[in-house]
Coordinates of C-alpha atoms in Angstrom, one line a residue:
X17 CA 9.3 -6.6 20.9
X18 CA 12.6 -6.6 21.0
X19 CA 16.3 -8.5 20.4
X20 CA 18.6 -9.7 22.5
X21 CA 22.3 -8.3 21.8
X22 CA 25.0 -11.0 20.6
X23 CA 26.4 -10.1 24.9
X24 CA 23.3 -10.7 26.0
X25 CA 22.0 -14.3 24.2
X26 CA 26.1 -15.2 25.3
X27 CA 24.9 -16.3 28.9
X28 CA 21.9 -18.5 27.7
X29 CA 24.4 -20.3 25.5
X30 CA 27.0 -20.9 28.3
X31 CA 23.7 -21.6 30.6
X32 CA 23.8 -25.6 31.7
X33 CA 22.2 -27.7 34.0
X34 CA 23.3 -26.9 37.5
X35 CA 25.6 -24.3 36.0
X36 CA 23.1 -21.8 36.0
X37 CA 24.0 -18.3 34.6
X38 CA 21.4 -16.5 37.0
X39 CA 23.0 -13.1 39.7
X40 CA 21.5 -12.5 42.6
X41 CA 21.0 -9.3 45.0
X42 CA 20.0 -9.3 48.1
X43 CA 19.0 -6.2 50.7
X44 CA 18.3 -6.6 54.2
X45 CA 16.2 -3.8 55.8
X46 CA 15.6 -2.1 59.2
X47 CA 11.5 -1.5 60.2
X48 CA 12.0 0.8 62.7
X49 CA 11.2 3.7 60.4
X50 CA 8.1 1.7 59.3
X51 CA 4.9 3.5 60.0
X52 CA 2.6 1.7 62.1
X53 CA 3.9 -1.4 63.3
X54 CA 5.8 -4.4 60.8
X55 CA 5.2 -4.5 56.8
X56 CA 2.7 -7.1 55.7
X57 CA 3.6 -9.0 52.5
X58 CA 0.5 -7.6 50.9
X59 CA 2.0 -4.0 51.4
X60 CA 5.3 -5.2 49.8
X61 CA 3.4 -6.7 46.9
X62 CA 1.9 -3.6 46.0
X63 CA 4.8 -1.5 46.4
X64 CA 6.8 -3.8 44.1
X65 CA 4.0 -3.8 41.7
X66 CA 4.0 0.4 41.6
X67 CA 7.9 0.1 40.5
X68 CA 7.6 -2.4 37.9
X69 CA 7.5 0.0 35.8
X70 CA 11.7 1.0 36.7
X71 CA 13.0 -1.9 34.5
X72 CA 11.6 -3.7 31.3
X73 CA 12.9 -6.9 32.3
X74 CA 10.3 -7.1 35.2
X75 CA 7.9 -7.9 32.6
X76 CA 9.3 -9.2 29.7
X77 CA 9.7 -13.0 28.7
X78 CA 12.2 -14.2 26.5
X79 CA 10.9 -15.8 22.6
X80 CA 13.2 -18.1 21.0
X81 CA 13.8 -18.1 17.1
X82 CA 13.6 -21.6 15.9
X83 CA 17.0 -23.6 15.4
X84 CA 18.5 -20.8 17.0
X85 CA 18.7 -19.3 14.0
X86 CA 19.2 -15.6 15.6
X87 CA 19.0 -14.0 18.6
X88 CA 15.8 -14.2 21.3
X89 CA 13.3 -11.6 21.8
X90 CA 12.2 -10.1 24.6
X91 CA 8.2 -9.9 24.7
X92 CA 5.8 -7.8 27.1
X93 CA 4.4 -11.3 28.7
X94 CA 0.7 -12.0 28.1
X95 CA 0.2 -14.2 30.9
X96 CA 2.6 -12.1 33.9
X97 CA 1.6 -12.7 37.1
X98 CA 3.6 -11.1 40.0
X99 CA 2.4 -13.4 43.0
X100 CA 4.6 -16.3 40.6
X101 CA 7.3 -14.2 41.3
X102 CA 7.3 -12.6 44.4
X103 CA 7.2 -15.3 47.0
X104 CA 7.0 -14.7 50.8
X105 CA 8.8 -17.4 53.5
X106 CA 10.3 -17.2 56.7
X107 CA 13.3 -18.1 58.3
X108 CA 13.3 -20.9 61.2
X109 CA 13.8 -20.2 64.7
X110 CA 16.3 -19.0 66.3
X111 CA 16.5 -16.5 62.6
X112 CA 20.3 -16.2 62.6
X113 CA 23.1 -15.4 60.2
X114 CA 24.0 -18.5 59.6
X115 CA 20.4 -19.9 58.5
X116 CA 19.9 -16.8 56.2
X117 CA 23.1 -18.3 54.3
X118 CA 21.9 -21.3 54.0
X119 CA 18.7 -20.3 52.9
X120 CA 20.0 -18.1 50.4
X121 CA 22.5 -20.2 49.0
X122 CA 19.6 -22.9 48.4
X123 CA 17.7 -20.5 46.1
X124 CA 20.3 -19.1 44.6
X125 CA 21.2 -22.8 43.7
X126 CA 17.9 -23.1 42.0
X127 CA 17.1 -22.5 38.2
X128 CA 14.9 -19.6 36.9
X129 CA 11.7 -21.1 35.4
X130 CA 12.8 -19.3 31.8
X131 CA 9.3 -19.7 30.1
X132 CA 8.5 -16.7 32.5
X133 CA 10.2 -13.2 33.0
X134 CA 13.6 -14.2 34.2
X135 CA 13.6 -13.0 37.7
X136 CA 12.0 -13.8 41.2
X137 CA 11.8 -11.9 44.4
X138 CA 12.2 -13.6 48.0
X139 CA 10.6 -11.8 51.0
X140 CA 12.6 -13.5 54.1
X141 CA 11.0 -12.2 57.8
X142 CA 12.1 -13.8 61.3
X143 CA 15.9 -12.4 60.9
X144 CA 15.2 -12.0 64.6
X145 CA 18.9 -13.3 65.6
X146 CA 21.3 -11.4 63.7
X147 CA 23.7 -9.3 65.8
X148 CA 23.8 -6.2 63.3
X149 CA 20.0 -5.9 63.4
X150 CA 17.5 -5.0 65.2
X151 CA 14.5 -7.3 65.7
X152 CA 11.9 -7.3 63.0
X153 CA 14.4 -6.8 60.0
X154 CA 13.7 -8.8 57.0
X155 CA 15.6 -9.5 53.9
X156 CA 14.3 -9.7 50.1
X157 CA 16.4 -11.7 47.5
X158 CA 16.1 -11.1 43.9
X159 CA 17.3 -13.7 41.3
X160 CA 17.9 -12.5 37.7
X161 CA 18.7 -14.6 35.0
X162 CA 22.0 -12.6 33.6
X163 CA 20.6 -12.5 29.9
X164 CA 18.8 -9.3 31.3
X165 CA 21.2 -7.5 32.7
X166 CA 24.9 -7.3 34.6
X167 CA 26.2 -6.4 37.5
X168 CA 26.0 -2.7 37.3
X169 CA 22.7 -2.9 35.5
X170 CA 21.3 -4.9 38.7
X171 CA 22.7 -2.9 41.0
X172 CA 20.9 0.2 39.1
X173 CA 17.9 -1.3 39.0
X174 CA 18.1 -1.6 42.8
X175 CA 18.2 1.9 43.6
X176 CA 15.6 2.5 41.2
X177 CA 13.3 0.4 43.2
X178 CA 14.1 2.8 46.3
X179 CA 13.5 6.1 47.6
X180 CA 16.2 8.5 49.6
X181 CA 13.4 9.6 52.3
X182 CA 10.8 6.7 54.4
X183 CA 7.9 8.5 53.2
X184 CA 8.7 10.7 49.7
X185 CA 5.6 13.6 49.5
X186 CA 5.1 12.6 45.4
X187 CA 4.4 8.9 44.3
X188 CA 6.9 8.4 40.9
X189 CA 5.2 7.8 37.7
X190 CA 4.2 4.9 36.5
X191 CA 4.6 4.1 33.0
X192 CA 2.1 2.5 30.4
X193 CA 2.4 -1.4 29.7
X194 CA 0.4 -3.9 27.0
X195 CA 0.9 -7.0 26.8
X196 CA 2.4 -8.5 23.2
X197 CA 1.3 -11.6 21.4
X198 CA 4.1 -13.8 20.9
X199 CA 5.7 -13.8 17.2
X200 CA 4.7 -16.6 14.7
X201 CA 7.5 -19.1 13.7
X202 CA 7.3 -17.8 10.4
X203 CA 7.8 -14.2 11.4
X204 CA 10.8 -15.0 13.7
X205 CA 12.6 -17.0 11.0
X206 CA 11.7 -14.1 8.0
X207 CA 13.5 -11.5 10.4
X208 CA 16.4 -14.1 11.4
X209 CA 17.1 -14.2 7.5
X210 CA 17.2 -10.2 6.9
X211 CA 19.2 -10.4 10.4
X212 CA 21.7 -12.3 9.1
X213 CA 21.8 -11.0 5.8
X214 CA 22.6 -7.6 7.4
X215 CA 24.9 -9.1 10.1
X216 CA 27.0 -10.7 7.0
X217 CA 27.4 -7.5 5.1
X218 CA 28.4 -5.6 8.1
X219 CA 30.6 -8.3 9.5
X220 CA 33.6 -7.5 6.7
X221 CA 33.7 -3.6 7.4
X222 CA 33.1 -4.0 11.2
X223 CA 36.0 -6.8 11.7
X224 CA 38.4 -4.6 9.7
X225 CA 37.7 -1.6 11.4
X226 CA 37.1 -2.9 14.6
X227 CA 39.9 -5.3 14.9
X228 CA 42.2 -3.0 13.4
X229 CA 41.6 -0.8 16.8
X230 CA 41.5 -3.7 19.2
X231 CA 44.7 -4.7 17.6
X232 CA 46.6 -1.3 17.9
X233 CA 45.4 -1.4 21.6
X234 CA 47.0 -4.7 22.4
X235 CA 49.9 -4.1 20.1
X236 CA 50.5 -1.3 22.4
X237 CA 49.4 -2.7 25.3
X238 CA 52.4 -5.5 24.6
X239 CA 55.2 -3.1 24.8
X240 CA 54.6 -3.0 28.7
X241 CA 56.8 -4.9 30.9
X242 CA 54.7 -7.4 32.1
X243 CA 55.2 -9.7 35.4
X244 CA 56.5 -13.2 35.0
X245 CA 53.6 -13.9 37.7
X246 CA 50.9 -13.0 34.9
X247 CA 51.2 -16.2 33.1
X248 CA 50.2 -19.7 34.0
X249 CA 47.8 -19.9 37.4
X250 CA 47.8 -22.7 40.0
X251 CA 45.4 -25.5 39.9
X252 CA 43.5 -25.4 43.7
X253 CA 40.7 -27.3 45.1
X254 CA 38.1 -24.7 43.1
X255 CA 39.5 -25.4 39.4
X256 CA 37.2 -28.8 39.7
X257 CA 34.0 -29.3 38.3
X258 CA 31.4 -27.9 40.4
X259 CA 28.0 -29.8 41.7
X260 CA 24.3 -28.2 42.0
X261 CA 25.1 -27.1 45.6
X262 CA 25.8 -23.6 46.7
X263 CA 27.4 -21.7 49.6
X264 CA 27.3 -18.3 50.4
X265 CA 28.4 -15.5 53.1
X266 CA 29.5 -12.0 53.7
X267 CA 31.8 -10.1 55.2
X268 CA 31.2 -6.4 56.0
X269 CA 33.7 -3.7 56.3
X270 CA 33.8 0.2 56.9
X271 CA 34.4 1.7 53.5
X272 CA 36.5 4.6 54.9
X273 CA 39.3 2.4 56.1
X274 CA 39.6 0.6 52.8
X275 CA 40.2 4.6 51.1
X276 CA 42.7 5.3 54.3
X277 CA 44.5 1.6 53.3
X278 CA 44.7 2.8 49.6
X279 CA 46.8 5.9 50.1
X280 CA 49.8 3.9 51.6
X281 CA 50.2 2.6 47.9
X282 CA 50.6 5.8 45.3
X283 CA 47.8 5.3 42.6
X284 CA 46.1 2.0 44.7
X285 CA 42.5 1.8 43.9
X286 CA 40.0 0.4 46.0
X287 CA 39.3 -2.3 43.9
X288 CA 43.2 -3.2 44.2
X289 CA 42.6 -3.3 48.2
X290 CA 39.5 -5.9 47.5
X291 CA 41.9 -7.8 45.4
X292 CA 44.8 -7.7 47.5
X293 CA 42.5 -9.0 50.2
X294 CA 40.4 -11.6 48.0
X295 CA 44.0 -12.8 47.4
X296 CA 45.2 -12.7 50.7
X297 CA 41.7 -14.5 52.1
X298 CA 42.3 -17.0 49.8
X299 CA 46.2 -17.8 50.6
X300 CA 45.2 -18.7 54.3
X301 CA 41.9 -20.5 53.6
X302 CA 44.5 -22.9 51.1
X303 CA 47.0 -22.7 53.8
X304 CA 44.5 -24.2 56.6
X305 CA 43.9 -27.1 54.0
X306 CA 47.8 -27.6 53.3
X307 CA 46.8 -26.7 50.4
X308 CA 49.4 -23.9 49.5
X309 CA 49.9 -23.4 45.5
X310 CA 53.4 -22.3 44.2
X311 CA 52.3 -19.9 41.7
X312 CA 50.4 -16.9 41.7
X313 CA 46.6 -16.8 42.1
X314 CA 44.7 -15.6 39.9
X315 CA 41.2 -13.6 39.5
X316 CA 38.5 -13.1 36.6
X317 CA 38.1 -9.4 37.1
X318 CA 34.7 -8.1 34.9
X319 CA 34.9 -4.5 34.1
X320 CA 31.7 -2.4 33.0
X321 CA 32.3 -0.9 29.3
X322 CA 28.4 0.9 29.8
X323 CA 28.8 3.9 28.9
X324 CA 26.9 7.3 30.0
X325 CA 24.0 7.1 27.7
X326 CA 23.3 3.1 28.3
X327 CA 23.8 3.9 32.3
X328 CA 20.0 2.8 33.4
X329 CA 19.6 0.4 30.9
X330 CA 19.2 -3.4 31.1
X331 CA 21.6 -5.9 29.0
X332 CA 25.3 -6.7 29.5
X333 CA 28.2 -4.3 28.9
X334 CA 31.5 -6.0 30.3
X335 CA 34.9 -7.3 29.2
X336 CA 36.5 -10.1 31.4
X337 CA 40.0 -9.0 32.4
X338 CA 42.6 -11.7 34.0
X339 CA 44.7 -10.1 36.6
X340 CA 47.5 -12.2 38.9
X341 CA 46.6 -11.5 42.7
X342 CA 50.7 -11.7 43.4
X343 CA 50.2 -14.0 46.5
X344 CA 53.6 -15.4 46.4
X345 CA 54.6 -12.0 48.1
X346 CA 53.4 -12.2 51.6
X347 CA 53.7 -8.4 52.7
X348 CA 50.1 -7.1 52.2
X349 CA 51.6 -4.2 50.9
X350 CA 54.0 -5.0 48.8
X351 CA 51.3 -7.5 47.4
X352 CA 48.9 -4.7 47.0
X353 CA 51.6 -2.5 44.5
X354 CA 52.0 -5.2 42.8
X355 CA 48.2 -5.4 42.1
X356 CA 47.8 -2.0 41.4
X357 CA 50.9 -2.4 38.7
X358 CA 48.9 -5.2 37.1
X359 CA 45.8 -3.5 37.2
X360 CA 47.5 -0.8 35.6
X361 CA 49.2 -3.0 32.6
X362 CA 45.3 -3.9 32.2
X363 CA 43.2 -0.5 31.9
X364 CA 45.9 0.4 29.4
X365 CA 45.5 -2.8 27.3
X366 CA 41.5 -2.3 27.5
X367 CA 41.3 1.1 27.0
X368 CA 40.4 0.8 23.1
X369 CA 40.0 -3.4 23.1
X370 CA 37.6 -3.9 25.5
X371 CA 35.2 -1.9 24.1
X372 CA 36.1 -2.8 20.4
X373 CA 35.6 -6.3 21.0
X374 CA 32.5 -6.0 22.5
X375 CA 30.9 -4.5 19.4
X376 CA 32.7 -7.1 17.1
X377 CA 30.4 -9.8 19.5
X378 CA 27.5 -7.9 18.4
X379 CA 28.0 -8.7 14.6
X380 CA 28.4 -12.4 15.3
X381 CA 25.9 -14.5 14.0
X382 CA 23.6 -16.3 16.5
X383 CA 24.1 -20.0 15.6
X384 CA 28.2 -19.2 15.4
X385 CA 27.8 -17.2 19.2
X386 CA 25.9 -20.3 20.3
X387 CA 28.1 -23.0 19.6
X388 CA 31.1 -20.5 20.9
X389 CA 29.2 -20.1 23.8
X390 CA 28.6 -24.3 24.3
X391 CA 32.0 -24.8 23.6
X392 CA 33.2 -22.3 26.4
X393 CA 31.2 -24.0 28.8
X394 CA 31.8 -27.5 27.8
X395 CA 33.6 -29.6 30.7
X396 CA 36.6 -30.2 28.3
X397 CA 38.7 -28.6 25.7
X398 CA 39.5 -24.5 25.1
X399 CA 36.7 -24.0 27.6
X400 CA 37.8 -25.5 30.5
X401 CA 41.2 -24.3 29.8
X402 CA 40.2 -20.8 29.7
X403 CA 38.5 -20.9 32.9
X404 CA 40.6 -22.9 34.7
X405 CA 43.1 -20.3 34.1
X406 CA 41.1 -18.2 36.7
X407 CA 41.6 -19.3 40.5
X408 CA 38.5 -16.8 41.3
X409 CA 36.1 -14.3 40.1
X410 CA 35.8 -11.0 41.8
X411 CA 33.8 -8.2 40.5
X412 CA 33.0 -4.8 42.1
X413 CA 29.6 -2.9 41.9
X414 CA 30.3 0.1 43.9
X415 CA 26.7 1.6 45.0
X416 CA 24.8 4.9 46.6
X417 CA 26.8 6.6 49.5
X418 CA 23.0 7.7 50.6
X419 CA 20.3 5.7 52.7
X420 CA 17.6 4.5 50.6
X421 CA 14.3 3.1 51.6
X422 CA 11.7 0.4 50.5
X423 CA 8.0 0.6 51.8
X424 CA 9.2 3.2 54.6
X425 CA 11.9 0.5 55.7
X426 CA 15.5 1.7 55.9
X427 CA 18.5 -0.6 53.7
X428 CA 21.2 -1.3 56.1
X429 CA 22.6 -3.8 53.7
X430 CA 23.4 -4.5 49.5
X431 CA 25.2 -7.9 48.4
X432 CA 24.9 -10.2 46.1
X433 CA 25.7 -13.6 44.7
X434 CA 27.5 -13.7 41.2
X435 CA 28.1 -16.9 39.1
X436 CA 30.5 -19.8 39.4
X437 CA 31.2 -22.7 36.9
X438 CA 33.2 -25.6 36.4
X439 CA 37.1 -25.3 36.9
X440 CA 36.5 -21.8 38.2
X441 CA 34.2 -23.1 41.8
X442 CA 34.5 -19.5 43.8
X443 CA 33.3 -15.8 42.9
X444 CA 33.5 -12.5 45.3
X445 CA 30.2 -9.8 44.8
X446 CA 31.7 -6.7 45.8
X447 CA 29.5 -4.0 46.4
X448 CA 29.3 -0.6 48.7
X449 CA 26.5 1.2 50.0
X450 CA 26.0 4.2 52.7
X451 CA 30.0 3.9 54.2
X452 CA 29.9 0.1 53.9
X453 CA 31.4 -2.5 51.7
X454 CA 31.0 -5.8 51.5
X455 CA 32.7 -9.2 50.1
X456 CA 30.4 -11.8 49.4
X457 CA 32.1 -15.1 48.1
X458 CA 29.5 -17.8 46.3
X459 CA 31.4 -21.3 46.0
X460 CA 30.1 -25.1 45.6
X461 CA 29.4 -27.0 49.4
X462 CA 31.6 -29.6 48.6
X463 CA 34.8 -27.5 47.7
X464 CA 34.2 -25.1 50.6
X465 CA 32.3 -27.0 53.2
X466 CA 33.5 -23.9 56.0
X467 CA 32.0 -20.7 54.2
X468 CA 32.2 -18.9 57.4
X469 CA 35.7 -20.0 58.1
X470 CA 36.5 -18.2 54.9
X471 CA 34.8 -14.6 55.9
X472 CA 37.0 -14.7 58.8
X473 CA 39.9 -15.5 56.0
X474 CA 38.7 -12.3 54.4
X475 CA 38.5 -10.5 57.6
X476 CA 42.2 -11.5 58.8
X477 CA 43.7 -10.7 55.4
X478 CA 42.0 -6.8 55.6
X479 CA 43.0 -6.5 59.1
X480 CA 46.7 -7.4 58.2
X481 CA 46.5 -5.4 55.0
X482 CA 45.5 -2.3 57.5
X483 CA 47.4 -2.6 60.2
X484 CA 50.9 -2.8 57.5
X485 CA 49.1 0.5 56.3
X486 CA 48.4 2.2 59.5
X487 CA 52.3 1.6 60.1
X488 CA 53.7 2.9 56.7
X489 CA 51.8 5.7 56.8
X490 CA 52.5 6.8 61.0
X491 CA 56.0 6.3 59.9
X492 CA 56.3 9.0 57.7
X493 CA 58.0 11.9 58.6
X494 CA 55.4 15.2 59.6
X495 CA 52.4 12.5 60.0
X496 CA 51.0 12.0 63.7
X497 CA 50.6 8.1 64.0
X498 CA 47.3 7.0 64.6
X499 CA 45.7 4.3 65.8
X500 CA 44.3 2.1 63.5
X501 CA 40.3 1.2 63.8
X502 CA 39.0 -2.0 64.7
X503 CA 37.5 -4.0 61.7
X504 CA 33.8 -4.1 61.2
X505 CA 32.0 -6.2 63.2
X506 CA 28.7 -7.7 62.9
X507 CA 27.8 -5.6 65.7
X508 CA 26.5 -5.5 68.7
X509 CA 23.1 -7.7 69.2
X510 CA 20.0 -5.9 68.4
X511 CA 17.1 -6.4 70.6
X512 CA 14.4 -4.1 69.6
X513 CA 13.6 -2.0 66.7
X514 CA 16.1 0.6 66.7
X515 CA 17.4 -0.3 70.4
X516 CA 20.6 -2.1 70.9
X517 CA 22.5 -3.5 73.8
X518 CA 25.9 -1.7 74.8

């Protein structure tokens, strides 16, 4: 048995109806590296049972302390039952794009049944129509309550899942699991009272010490010039409350252009090309609407504070930055230096904070965390201000640069879907895998009823953002110019396993 941290038990207090604090991953695969003809569902099942075993949270239920009195425990679950969570279903005919969308986007709007380990797994055959896949590919969806773990945990526990090779000679080894009987009240409420007798003592030394650092940092961090455009965002069709309803696309892109863009901006990152073009997507989707705001949009940017020796492990180790997007300026690149120069301001002011103020959550007491956490997702109040302050979430989970495998099937693709809430209705899952990245923005149906009008948003601001690039950089003196590469496609249309039309 074990507790929850203070980061952890955060998103089941800021968890509400329809505003459900669950991530999701999803991986589409290629079967024509499969041995003998198409997966069955029964050889999945048993392949996801031999790697249960990668991550505790696979089998592990949460126990709650009565009144909330201290943090959950996580429990090995008496009752588990895979088959509950791995389910197996089937796109309709024709098995396109667009109906693997919608069928994702109507799970993902779906709670987690959290009497059970917080996760479920989606097998989805008959992607028969997709034009970047051959026939026979299949996706699997996994839903993970974010109490477990965050963005880079999930994304970890994805590879873990996989092999580099089809067929790999030795089978990993599986580790030992018992199942635990669930705690008495009576225990849970005697160690809730030495808890919080111990968190009380420690509160006083860690606050001084703590904040004394976090303070230095953004004492520090002050003295930079900061951009006028860094204060108050625009209010836009996405600060709204959200309903139950989700939508959800993707748009892929060759990873190798976004490091060529980069380089016609000293210092740019790659995350400052996604956020240039999250910003830039966004700026035509609100100008098709007549919706244009006159101030700078803004983004929720979570950075990972894990640190080498918790890489692997489940749990949540992020700080939420705030980071203008500059979108008054309509030269890509001159919108993408001033992104970089904001992101800049903002690794400085985090270096010491971010992680100081991650431990002070830690030494919060649980009934205090939980009505901080109700209070920031309460419809009105500091809460709503504090998101609505936020135009759009966008966070980055760079993966392997290798092929990986599952059951002999090749990945050809790694997204996601991250978390939206009221006054804050769109998030972008970044993530890269094997020379390919990919944007995937999650909204609400009714505030973006055209999802994949906005992927073609996101697609035209990239290849505006590259050709302005492609120019700068021919145009310096001693460089050849070049010609600058088409955007990703879907591709051409598959037609058999492995085969494709030309």
């Amino acid at each position: 048995m074990r507790q929850t941290t203070g980061g952890d038990a955060f998103f089941l207090y800021t968890d509400r109806e329809s505003r459900h604090q669950h991530i999701s991953m999803l991986n589409i695969y290629d079967q024509s590296s499969v041995r003998g003809g198409p997966l069955r569902f029964k050889t999945i099942l048993e392949q996801v049972e031999k790697r249960l075993g990668a991550s505790p949270i696979f089998r592990q239920k949460l126990v709650q302390v009565p009144l909330n009195l201290d943090y959950p425990y996580w429990i090995n679950d008496p009752d588990f039952d895979l088959e509950f969570h791995v389910r197996h279903i089937a796109l309709p005919k024709p098995g396109d794009w667009r109906q693997l969308c919608i069928q994702v986007s109507r799970l993902h709007s779906r709670p987690l049944d959290m009497s059970r380990p917080v996760w479920e797994m989606y097998v989805i055959e008959g992607l028969d129509n997709v034009d970047f896949l051959p026939g026979g590919a299949f996706a699997i969806m996994t839903k993970v309550h974010h109490v477990a773990l965050d963005g880079v945990a999930a994304a970890e526990l994805t590879m873990a899942i996989h092999d580099t090779e089809p067929y790999p000679d030795k089978e990993r080894r599986q580790r030992r699991w018992r199942a635990e009987r669930p705690p008495r009240s009576s225990e849970l409420l005697g160690r809730a009272g030495i808890n919080n007798l111990r968190r009380g003592l420690r509160t006083g030394l860690t606050l001084t010490g703590k904040l004394g650092g976090a303070a230095r940092a953004m004492a520090s961090s002050s003295k930079e010039p900061v951009s006028a455009e860094q204060g108050k965002a625009p209010v836009t069709r996405f600060n709204q409350p959200i309903s139950p309803h989700r939508v959800w696309d993707a748009a892929r892109f060759d990873l190798e252009e976004f490091r060529a863009v980069k380089t016609a901006v000293p210092g740019a990152t790659i995350n400052d090309v996604v956020l240039t073009v999250c910003g830039g997507a966004m700026i035509r989707y609100l100008d098709s609407k007549h919706e244009t705001p006159d101030l700078p949009l803004t983004a929720m940017v979570p950075v990972s504070v894990r640190s080498k020796d918790e890489s692997g492990g489940a749990g949540n180790k992020i700080h939420l930055s705030r980071t203008s997007l500059g979108t008054l300026e309509r030269d890509p690149l001159k919108r993408l230096a001033l992104v970089r120069k904001n992101m800049e301001a903002l690794k400085r002011a985090n270096a010491v904070s971010a992680r100081e103020l991650m431990e002070i959550q830690e030494q919060i007491p649980a009934p205090t965390l939980m009505l901080a956490g109700r209070a920031v997702a309460a419809s009105r109040g500091p809460g709503r201000s504090y998101r609505a302050s936020h135009n759009m979430v966008v966070t980055n989970v760079p993966g392997p640069q290798q092929p990986l495998y599952f059951c002999g099937a090749r990945l050809v693709m790694f997204t996601g879907m991250a978390v939206i809430g009221d006054n804050m209705g769109i998030s972008h899952a970044v993530t890269s895998y094997d020379g390919d990245l990919v944007i995937a923005p999650l909204s609400d149906r009714k505030m973006m009823p055209d999802p994949a009008f906005y992927r073609e948003c996101l697609e035209a601001a990239f290849a505006e953002l590259r050709e302005a690039a492609v120019g700068k950089l021919a145009s310096k003196p001693g460089k050849p110019k070049k010609k600058s590469a088409p955007a990703k496609k879907r591709g051409k249309r598959a037609t058999s396993r492995g085969g494709a039309k030309t």
